[in-house]
Short mmCIF file of C-alpha atoms in Angstrom, two decimals:
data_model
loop_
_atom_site.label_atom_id
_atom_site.label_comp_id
_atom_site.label_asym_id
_atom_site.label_seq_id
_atom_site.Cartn_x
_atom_site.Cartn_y
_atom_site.Cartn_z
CA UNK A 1 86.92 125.11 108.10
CA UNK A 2 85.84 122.31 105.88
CA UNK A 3 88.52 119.12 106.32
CA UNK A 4 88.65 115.82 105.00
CA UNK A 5 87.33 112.93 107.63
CA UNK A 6 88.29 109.54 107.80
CA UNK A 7 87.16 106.34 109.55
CA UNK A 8 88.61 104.60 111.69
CA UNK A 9 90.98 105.88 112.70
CA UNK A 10 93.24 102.69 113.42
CA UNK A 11 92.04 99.25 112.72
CA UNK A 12 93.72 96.21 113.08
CA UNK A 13 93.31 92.72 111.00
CA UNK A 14 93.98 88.90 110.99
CA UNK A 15 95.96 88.47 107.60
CA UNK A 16 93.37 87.52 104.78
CA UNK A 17 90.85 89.72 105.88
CA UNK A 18 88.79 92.39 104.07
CA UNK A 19 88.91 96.15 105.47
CA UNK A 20 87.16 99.12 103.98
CA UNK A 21 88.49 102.40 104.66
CA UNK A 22 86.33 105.16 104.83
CA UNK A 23 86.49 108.96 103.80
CA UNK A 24 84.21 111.70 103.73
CA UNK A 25 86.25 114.22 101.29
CA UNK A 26 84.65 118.16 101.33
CA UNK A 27 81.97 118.54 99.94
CA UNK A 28 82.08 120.64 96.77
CA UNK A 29 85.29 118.61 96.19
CA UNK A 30 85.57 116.58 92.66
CA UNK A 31 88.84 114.86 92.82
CA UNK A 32 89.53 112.19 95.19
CA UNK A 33 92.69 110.17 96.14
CA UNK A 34 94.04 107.50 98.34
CA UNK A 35 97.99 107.66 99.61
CA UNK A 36 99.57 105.00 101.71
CA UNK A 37 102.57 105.48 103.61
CA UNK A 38 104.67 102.36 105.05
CA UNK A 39 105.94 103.26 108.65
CA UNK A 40 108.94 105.14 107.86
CA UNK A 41 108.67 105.23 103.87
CA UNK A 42 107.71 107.91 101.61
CA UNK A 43 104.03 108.77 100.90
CA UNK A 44 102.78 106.65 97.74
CA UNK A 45 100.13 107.31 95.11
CA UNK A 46 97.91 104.68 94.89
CA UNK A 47 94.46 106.16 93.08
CA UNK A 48 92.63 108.96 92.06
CA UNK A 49 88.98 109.09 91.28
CA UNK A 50 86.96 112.00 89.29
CA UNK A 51 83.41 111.62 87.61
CA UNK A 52 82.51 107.99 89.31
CA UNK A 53 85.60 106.52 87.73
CA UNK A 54 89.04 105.81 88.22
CA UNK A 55 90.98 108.21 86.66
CA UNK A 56 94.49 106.98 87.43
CA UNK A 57 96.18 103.96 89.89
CA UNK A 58 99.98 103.10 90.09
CA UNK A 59 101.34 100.06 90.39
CA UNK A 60 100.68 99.30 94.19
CA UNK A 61 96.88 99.67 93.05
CA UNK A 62 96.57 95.98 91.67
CA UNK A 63 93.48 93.76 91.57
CA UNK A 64 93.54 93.48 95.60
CA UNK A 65 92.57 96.81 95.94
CA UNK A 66 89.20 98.75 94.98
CA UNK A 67 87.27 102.08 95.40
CA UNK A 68 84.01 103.58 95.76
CA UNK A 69 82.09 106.34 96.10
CA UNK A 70 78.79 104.80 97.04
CA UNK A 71 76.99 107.89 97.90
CA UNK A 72 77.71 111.66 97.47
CA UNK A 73 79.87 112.27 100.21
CA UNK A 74 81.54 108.80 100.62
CA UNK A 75 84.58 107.57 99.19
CA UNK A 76 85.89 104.16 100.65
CA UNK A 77 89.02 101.66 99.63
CA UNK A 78 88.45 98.17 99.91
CA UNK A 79 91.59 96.02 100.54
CA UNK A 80 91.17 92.06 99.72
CA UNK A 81 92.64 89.45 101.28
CA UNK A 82 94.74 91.87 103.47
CA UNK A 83 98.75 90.74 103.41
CA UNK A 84 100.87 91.57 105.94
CA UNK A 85 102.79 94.56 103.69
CA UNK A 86 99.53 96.36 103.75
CA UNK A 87 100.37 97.76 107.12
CA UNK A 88 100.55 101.08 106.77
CA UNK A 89 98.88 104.80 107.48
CA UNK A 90 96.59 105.19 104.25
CA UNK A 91 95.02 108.98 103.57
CA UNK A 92 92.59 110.26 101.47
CA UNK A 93 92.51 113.60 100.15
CA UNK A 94 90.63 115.78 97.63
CA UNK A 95 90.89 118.89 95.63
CA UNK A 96 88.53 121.11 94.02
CA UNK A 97 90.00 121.17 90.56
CA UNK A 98 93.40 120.09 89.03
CA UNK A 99 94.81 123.47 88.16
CA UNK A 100 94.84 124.72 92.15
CA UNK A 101 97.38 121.41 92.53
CA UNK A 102 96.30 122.03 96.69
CA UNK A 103 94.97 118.31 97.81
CA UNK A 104 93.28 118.60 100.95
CA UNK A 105 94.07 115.14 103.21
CA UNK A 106 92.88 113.43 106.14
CA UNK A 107 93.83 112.39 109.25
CA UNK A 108 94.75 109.27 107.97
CA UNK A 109 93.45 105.52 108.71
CA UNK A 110 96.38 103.29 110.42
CA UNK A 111 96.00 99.74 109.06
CA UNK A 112 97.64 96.84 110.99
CA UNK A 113 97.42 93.52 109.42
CA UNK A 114 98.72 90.77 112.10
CA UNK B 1 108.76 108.67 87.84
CA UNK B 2 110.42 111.17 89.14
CA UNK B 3 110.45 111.17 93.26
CA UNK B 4 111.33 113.99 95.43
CA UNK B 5 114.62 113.52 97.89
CA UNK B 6 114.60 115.88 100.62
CA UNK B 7 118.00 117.01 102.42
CA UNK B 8 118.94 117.19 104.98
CA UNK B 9 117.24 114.74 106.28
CA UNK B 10 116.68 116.00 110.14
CA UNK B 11 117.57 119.55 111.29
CA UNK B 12 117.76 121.04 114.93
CA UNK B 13 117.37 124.73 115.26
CA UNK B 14 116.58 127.37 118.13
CA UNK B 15 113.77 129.36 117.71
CA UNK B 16 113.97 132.30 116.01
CA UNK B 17 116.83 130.94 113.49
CA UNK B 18 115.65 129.98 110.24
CA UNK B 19 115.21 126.60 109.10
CA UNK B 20 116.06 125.50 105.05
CA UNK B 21 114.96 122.18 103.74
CA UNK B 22 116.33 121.15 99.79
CA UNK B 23 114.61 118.70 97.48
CA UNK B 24 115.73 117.27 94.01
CA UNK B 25 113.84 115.43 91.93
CA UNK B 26 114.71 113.43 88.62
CA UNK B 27 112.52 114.01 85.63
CA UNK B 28 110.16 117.62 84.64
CA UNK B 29 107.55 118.74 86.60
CA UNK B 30 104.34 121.22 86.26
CA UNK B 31 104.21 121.87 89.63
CA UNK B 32 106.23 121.07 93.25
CA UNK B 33 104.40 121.47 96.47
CA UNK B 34 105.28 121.20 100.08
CA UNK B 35 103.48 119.71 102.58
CA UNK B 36 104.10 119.39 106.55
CA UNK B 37 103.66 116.82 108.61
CA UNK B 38 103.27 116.48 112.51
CA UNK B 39 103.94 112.86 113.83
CA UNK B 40 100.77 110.81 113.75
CA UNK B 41 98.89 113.36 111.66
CA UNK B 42 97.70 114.47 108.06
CA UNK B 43 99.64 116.08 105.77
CA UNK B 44 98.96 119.73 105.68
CA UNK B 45 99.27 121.45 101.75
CA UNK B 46 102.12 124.97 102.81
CA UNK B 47 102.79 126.36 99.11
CA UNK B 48 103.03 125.22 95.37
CA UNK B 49 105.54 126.39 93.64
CA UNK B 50 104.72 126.06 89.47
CA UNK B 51 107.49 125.18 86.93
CA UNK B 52 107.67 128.83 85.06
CA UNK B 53 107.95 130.22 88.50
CA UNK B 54 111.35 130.97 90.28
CA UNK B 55 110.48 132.03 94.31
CA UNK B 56 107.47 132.19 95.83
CA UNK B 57 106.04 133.47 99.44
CA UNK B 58 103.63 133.13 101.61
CA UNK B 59 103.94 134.46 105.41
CA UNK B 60 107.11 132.93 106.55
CA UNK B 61 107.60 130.12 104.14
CA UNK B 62 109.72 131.08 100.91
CA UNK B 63 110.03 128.38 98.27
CA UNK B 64 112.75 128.73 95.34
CA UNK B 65 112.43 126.35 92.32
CA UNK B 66 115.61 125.82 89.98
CA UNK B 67 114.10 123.52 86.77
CA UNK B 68 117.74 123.50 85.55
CA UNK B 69 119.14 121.79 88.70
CA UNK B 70 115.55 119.80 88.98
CA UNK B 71 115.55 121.27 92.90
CA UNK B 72 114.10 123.44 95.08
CA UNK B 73 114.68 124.55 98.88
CA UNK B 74 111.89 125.81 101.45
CA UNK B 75 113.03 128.26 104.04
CA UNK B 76 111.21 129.16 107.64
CA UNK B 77 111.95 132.26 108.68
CA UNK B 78 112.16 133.27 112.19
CA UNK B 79 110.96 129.70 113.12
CA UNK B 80 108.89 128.45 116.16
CA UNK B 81 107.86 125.75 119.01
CA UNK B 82 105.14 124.78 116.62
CA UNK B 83 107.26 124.42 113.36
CA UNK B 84 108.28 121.33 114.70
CA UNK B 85 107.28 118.71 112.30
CA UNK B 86 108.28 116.82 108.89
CA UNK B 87 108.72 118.74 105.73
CA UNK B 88 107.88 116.75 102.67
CA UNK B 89 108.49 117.57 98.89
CA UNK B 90 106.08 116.83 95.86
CA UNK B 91 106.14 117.21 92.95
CA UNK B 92 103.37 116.69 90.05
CA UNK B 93 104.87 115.72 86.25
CA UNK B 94 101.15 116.22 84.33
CA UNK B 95 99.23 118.51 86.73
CA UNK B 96 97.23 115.71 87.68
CA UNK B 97 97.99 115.89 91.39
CA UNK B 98 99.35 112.56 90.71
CA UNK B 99 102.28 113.58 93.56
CA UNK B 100 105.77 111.60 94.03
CA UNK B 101 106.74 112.84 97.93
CA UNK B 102 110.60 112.74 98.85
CA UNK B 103 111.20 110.76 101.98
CA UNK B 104 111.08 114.10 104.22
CA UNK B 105 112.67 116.26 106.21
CA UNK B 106 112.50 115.66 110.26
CA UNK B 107 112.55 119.97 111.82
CA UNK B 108 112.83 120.12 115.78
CA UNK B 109 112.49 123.66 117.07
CA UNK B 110 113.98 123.93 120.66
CA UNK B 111 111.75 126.78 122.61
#
């Protein structure tokens, strides 16, 4: 069964540092997203991307963070400067289409910023 | 924006019994979905539930959705060992799977 695949799995980083998050959504997937979810908060939106282009970003989504699909089957998010409140498990997901509302997700990518 | 609450928040059940999860949420919604969760893992997509729609099934999971009291409650029927997991609620305001998740609902299953 096609599944969403994300690297790595855990990574930890000095405060200040850059990490890239990586995701390999399925394949005849068009929307992509990234979530983040704070140990023991709720799961928050934080971007979705259709056609090469952001198509929406909340308010945690500031100038710190990016995204990218460099290739056709990657789809990474760059954090900047990484701050010690960016610890958290961040998934990606996809979905076909917006009218099946299903989003596929990840295993998720545990970020610890020391 | 509207956010999902789930309650209760954890619930400890025998298998076999039946296990029902509520969620509210504040503002309208095209769509609420639930999602489950084992600890350390993904979030796995269970059933979508659409605003026009009142109950839905789909092998032991029934969802109801009440638009006038801006809720909805998931039942497991006849639930197992491997139920054991978090329930989340999420709901979608624009059909954009822009999704608000409630904080959760913890479900132990004793064998």
């Amino acid at each position: 069964e096609p599944e969403v695949t994300q690297t790595p799995s855990h990574q930890v980083t000095q405060m200040g540092q850059e990490v890239i998050l990586r995701c390999v959504p399925i394949s005849n997937h068009l929307y992509f997203y990234w979530y983040r979810q704070i140990l023991g908060q709720k799961v928050e939106f934080l971007v979705s991307f259709y056609n090469n282009e952001i198509s929406e970003k909340s308010e945690i989504f500031d100038d710190q963070f990016s995204v990218e699909r460099p290739d056709g089957s990657n789809f990474t998010l760059k954090i900047r400067s990484t701050k010690l409140e960016d610890s958290a498990m961040y998934f990606c997901a996809s979905s076909f289409s917006l009218n099946t509302g299903e989003l596929f997700f990840g295993e998720g990518s545990r970020l610890t910023v020391l | 924006s509207q956010q999902g609450e789930e309650d209760p928040q954890a619930l400890s059940i025998q298998e076999g019994e039946n296990a029902t999860m509520n969620c509210s949420y504040k503002t309208s919604i095209n769509n609420l979905q639930w999602y489950r969760q084992n600890s350390g893992r993904g979030l796995v997509h269970l059933i979508l539930i659409r605003s026009n729609e009142r109950e839905k099934h789909s092998g032991r999971l029934r969802v109801t959705l009440d638009t006038s009291k801006k809720s909805s409650s998931l039942l497991i029927t006849a639930s197992r060992a491997a139920d054991t997991a978090s329930y989340f609620c999420a709901t979608d305001a624009l059909g954009n799977n822009r999704l608000a998740f409630g904080k959760g609902n913890q479900v132990v299953v004793i064998p």
